mmCIF file of C-alpha atoms in Angstrom:
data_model
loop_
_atom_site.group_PDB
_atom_site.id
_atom_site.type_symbol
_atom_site.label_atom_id
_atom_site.label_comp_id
_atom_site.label_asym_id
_atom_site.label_seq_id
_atom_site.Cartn_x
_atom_site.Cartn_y
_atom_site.Cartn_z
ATOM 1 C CA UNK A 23 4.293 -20.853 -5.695
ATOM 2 C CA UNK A 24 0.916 -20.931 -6.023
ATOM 3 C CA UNK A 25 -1.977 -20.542 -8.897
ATOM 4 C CA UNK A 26 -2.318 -17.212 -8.917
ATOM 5 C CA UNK A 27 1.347 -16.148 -8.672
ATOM 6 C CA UNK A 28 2.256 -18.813 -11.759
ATOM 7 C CA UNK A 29 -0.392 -17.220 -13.831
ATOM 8 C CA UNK A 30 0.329 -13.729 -12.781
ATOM 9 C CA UNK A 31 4.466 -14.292 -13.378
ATOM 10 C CA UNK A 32 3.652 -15.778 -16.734
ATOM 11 C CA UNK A 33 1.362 -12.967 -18.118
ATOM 12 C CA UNK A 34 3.673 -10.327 -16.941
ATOM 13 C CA UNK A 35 5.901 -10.880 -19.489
ATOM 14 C CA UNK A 36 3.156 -11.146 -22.167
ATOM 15 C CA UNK A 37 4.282 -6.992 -22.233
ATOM 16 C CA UNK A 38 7.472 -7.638 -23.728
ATOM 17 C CA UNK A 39 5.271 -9.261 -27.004
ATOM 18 C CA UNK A 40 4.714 -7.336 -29.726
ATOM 19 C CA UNK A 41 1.336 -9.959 -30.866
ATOM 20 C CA UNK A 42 -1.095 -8.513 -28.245
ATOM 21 C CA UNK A 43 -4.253 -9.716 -30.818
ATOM 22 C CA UNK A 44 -2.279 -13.383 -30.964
ATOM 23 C CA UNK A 45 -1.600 -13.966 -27.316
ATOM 24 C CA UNK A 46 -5.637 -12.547 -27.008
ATOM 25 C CA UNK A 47 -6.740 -15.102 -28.921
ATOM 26 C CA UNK A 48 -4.549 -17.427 -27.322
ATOM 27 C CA UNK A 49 -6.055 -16.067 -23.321
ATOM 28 C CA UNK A 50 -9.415 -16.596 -24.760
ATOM 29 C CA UNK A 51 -8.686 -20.672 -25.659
ATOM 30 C CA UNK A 52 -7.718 -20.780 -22.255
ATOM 31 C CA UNK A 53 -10.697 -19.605 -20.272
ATOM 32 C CA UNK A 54 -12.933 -22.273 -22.342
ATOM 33 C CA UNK A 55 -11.229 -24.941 -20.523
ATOM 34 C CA UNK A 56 -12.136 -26.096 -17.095
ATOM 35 C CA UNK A 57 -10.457 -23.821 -14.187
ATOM 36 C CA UNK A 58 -11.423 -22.685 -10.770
ATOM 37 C CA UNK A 59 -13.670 -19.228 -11.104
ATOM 38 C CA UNK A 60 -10.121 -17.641 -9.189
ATOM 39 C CA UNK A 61 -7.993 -18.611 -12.485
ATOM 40 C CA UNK A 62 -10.519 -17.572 -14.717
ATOM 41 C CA UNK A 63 -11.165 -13.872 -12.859
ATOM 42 C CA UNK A 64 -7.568 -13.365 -12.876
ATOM 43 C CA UNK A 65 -6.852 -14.602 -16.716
ATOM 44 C CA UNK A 66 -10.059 -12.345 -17.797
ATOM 45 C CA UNK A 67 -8.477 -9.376 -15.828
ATOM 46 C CA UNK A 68 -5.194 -9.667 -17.927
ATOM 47 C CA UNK A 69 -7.061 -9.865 -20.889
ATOM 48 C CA UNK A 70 -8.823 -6.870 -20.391
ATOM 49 C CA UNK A 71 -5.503 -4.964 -20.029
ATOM 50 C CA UNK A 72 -3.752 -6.368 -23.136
ATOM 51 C CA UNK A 73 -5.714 -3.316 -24.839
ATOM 52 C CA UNK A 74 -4.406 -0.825 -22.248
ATOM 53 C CA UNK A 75 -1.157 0.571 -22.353
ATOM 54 C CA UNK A 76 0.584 -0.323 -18.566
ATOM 55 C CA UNK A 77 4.239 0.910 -20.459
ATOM 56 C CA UNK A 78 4.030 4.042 -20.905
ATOM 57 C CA UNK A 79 5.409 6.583 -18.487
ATOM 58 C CA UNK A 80 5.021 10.367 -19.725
ATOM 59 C CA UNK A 81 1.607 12.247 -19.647
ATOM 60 C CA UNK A 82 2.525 13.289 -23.427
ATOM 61 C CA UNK A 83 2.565 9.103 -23.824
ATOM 62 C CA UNK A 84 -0.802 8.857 -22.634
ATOM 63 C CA UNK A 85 -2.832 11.897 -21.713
ATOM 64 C CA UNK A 86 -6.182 9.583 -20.907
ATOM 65 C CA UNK A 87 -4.335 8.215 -17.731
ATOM 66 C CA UNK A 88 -3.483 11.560 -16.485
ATOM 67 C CA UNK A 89 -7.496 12.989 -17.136
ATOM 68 C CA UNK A 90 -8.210 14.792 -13.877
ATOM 69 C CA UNK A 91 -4.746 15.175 -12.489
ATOM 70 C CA UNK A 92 -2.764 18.634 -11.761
ATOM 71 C CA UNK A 93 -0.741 19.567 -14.883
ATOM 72 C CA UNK A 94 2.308 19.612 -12.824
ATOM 73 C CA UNK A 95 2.169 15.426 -13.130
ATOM 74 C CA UNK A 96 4.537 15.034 -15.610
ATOM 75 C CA UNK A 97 4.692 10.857 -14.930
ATOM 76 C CA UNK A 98 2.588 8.209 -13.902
ATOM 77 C CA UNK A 99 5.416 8.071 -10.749
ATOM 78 C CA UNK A 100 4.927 11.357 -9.952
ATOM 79 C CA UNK A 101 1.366 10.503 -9.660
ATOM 80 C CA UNK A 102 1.415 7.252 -8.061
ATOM 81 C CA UNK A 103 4.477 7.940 -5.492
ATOM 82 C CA UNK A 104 1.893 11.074 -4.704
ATOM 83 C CA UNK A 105 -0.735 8.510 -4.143
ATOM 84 C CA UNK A 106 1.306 6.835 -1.161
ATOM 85 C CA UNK A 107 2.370 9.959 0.528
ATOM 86 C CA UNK A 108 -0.832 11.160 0.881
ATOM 87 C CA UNK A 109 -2.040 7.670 2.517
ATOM 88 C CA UNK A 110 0.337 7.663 4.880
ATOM 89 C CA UNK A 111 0.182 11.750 5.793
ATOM 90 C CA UNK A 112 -3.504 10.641 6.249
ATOM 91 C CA UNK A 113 -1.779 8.241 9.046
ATOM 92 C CA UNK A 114 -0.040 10.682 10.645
ATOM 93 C CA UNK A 115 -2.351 13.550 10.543
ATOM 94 C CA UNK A 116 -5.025 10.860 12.571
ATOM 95 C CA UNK A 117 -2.603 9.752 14.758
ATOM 96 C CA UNK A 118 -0.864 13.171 15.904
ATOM 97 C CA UNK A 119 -4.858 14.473 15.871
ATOM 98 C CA UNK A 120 -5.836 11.040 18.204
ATOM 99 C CA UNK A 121 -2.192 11.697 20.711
ATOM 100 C CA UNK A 122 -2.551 15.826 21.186
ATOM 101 C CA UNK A 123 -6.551 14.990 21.933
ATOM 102 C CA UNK A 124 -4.908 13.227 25.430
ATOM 103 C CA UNK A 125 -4.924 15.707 28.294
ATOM 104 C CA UNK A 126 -2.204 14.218 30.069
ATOM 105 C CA UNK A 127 0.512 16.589 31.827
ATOM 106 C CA UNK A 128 2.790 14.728 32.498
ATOM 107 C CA UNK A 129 2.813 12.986 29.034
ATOM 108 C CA UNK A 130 2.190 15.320 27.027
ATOM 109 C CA UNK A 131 6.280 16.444 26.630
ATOM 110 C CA UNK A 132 6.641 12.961 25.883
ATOM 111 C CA UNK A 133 4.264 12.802 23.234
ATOM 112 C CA UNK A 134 5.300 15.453 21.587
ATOM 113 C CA UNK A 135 8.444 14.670 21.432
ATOM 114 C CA UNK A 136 7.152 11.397 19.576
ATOM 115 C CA UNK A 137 4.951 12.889 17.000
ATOM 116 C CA UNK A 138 8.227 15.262 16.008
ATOM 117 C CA UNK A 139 10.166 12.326 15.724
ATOM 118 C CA UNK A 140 7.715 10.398 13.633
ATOM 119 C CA UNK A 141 7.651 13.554 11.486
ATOM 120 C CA UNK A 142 11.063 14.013 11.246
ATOM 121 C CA UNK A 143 11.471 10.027 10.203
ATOM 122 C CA UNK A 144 8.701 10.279 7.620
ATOM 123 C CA UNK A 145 10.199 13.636 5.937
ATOM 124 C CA UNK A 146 13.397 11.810 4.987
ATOM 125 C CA UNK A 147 11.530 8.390 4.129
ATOM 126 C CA UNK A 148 9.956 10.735 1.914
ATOM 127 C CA UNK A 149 6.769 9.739 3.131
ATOM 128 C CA UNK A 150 7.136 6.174 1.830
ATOM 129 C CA UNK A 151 6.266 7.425 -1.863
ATOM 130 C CA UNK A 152 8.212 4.408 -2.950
ATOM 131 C CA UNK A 153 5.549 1.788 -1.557
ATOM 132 C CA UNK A 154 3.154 2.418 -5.005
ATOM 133 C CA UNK A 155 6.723 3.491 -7.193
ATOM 134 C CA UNK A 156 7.445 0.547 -9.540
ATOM 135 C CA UNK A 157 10.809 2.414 -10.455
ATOM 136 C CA UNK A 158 11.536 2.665 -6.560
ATOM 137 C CA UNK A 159 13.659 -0.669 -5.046
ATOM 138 C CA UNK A 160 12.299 -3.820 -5.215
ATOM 139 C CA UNK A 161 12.592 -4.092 -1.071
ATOM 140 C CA UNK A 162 10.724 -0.675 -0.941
ATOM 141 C CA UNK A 163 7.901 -0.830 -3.528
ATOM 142 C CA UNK A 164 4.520 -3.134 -3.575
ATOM 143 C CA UNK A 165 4.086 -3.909 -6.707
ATOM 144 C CA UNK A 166 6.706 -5.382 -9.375
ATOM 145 C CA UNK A 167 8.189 -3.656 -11.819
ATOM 146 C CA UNK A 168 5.509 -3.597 -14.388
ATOM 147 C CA UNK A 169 3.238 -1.803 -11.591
ATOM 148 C CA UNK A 170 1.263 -4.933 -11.023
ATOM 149 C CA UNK A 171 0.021 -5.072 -7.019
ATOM 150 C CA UNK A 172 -1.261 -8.122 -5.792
ATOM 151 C CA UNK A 173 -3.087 -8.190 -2.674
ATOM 152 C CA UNK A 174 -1.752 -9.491 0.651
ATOM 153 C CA UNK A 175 -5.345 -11.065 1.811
ATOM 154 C CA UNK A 176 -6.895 -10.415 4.999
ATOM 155 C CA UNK A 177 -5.517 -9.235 8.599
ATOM 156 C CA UNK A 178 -6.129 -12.694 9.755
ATOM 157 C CA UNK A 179 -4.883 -14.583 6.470
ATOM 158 C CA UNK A 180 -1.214 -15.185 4.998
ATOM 159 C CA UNK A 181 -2.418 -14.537 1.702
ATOM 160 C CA UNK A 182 -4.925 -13.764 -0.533
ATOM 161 C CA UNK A 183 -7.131 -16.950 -1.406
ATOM 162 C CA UNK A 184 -9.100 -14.782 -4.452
ATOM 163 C CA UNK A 185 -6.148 -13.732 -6.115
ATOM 164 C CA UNK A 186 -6.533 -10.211 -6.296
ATOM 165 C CA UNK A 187 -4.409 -8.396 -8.736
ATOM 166 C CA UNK A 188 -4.442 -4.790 -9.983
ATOM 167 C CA UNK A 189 -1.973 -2.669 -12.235
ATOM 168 C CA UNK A 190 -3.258 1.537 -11.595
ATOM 169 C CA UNK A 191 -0.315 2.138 -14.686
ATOM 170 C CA UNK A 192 -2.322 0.835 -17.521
ATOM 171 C CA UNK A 193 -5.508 2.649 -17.316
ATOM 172 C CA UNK A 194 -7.068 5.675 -15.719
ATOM 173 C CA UNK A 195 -9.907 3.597 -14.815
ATOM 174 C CA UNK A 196 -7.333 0.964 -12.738
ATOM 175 C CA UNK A 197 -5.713 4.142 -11.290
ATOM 176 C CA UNK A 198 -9.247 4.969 -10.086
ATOM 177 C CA UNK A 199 -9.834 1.845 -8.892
ATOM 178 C CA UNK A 200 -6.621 1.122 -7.031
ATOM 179 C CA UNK A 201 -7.973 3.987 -5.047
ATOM 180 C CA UNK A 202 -10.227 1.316 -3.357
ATOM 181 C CA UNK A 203 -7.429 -0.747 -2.147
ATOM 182 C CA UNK A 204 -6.696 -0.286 1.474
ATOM 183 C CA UNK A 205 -3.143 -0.108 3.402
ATOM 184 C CA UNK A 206 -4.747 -1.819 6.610
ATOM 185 C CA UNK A 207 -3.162 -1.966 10.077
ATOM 186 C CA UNK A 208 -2.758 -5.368 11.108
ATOM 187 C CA UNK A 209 -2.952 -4.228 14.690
ATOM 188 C CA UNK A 210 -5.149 -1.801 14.363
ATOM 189 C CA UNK A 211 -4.297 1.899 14.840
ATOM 190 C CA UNK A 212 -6.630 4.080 16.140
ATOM 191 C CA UNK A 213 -8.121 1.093 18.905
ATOM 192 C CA UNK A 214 -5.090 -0.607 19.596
ATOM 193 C CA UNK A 215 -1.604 1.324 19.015
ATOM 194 C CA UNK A 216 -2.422 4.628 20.166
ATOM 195 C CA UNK A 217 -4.156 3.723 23.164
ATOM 196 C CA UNK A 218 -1.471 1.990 24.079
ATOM 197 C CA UNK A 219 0.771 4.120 23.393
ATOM 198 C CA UNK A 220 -0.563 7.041 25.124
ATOM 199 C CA UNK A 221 -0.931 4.770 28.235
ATOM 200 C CA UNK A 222 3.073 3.501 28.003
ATOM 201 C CA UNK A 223 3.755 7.548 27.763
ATOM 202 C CA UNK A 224 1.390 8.105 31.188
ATOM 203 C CA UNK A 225 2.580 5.057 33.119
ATOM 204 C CA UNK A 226 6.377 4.877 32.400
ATOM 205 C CA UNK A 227 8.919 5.358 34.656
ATOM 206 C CA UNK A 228 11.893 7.674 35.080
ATOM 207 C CA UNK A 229 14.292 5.349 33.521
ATOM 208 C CA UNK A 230 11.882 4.369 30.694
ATOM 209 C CA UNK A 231 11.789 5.813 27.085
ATOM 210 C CA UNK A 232 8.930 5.489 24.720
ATOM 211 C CA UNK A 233 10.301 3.501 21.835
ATOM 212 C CA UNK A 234 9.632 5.851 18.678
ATOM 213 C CA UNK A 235 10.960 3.083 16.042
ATOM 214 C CA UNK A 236 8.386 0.410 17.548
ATOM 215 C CA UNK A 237 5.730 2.743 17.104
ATOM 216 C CA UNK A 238 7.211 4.239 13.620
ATOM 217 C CA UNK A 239 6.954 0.437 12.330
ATOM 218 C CA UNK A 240 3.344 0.248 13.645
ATOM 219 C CA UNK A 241 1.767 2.926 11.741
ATOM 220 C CA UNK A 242 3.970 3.233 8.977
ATOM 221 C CA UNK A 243 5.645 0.282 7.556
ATOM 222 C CA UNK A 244 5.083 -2.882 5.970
ATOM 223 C CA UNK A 245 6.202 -4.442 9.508
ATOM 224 C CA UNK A 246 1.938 -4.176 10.204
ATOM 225 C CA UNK A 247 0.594 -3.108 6.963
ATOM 226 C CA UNK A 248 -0.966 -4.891 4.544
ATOM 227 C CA UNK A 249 -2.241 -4.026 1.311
ATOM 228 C CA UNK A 250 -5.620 -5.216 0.497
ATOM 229 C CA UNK A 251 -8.414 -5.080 -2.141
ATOM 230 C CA UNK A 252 -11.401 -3.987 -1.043
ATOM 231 C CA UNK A 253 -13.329 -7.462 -0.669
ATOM 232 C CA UNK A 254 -10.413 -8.731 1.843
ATOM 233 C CA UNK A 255 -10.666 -5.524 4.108
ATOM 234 C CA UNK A 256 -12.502 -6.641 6.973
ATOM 235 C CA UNK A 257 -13.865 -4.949 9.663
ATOM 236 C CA UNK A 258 -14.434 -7.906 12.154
ATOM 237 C CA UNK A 259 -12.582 -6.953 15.376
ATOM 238 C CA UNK A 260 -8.762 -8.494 16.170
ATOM 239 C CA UNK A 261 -7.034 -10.502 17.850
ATOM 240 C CA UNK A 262 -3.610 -9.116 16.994
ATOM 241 C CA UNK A 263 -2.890 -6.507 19.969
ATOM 242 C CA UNK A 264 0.537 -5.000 21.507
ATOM 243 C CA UNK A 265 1.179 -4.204 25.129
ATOM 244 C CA UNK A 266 2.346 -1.054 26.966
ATOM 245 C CA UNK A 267 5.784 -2.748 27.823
ATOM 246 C CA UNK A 268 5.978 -2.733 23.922
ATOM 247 C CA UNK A 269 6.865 0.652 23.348
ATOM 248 C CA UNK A 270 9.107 0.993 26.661
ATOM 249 C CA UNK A 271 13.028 0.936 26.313
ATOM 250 C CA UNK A 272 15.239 1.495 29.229
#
């Protein structure tokens, strides 16, 4: 385990403390001693929000965190579950938008057919809500339990070397901010996956089937997404790619 996953393990249970000025006092000792500038961003960050209030749940709890949201948010998962539906409709709206822009004839049935299955396969996935849901399973949420997200470093990385951490629950400015974070195709999606997969639905043959689950972990799961602070999304082009024979089943 690593420096910025002891650090961030061992301050998430600071929450459970009742002695937030104590254990303060106690961050502050620590960032006067000699540390990489990684250690000290993330110890800073966490004690910034010792004086916000990451537990609470209920808008009546904490009416600051809701400012700005529809009334009919009753929780911060409402809100936050919200949040990943509408990144991932955003997916599907640009992809379906990108596949019915293809004049093909003889693919467009196929195609179709696809973007009604991904549809379909979203719906009861719920849209993946549970990705930013701290209550949802631990196998289906990003974050922890606490609603701490750490990011997963660059396409081209395994990790995150700056130690990028963010909890949206304890503040309505971190809420704001998570809104900077980017769910970031690996291979990419609008240059590499539907390109190809709008060439697999013009070049297959009769005994061929485009593979709607390949293509529904593409653009949708954490099979090629990553979740990244804004610093570690780049934009340099990839190396990552798929082929047509990919997305072809017999």
């Amino acid at each position: 385990m690593g420096a910025g996953a002891l650090i961030h393990n061992a301050l998430s249970k600071l929450y459970n403390v009742t002695k937030k000025n104590q254990i303060a006092d106690q961050i502050r000792d620590m960032l006067t001693d000699e540390g990489s500038p990684e250690k000290v961003h993330i110890i800073s960050q966490y004690l910034e929000l010792l004086e916000t209030d990451p537990d609470s749940e209920y808008r009546y709890e904490n009416e600051d965190w809701f400012e700005g949201l529809n009334k009919k948010y009753k929780t911060k998962q409402e809100v936050m579950r919200h949040n990943a539906q509408t990144r991932i409709r955003s997916y599907f709206n640009s992809a379906k938008e990108q596949i019915e822009k293809d004049n093909d004839v003889g693919a467009k049935e196929t195609l179709s057919d696809l973007v009604d299955q991904l549809n379909a396969t979203l719906k009861k996935n719920d849209f993946h809500g549970a990705y930013f849901d701290r209550t949802a399973k631990p196998n289906d949420r990003l974050c922890d339990k606490k609603g701490w997200f750490q990011c997963e470093g660059p396409f081209d990385s395994e990790r995150c070397d700056s130690f990028h951490t963010i909890n949206p629950y304890a503040s309505r400015g971190y809420r704001q901010l998570f809104g900077l974070w980017n769910l970031d195709h690996v291979i990419e999606k609008s240059r590499e996956i539907l390109p190809t997969l709008i060439e697999a639905a013009k070049t297959r043959k009769k005994h061929e089937q485009i593979n709607w689950e390949y293509v529904y972990k593409l653009l949708f799961t954490k099979n090629n997404l990553k979740l990244v602070q804004i610093g570690c999304h780049k934009k340099a082009a990839r190396t990552q790619t798929c082929s047509v024979q990919d997305f072809l089943i017999s």
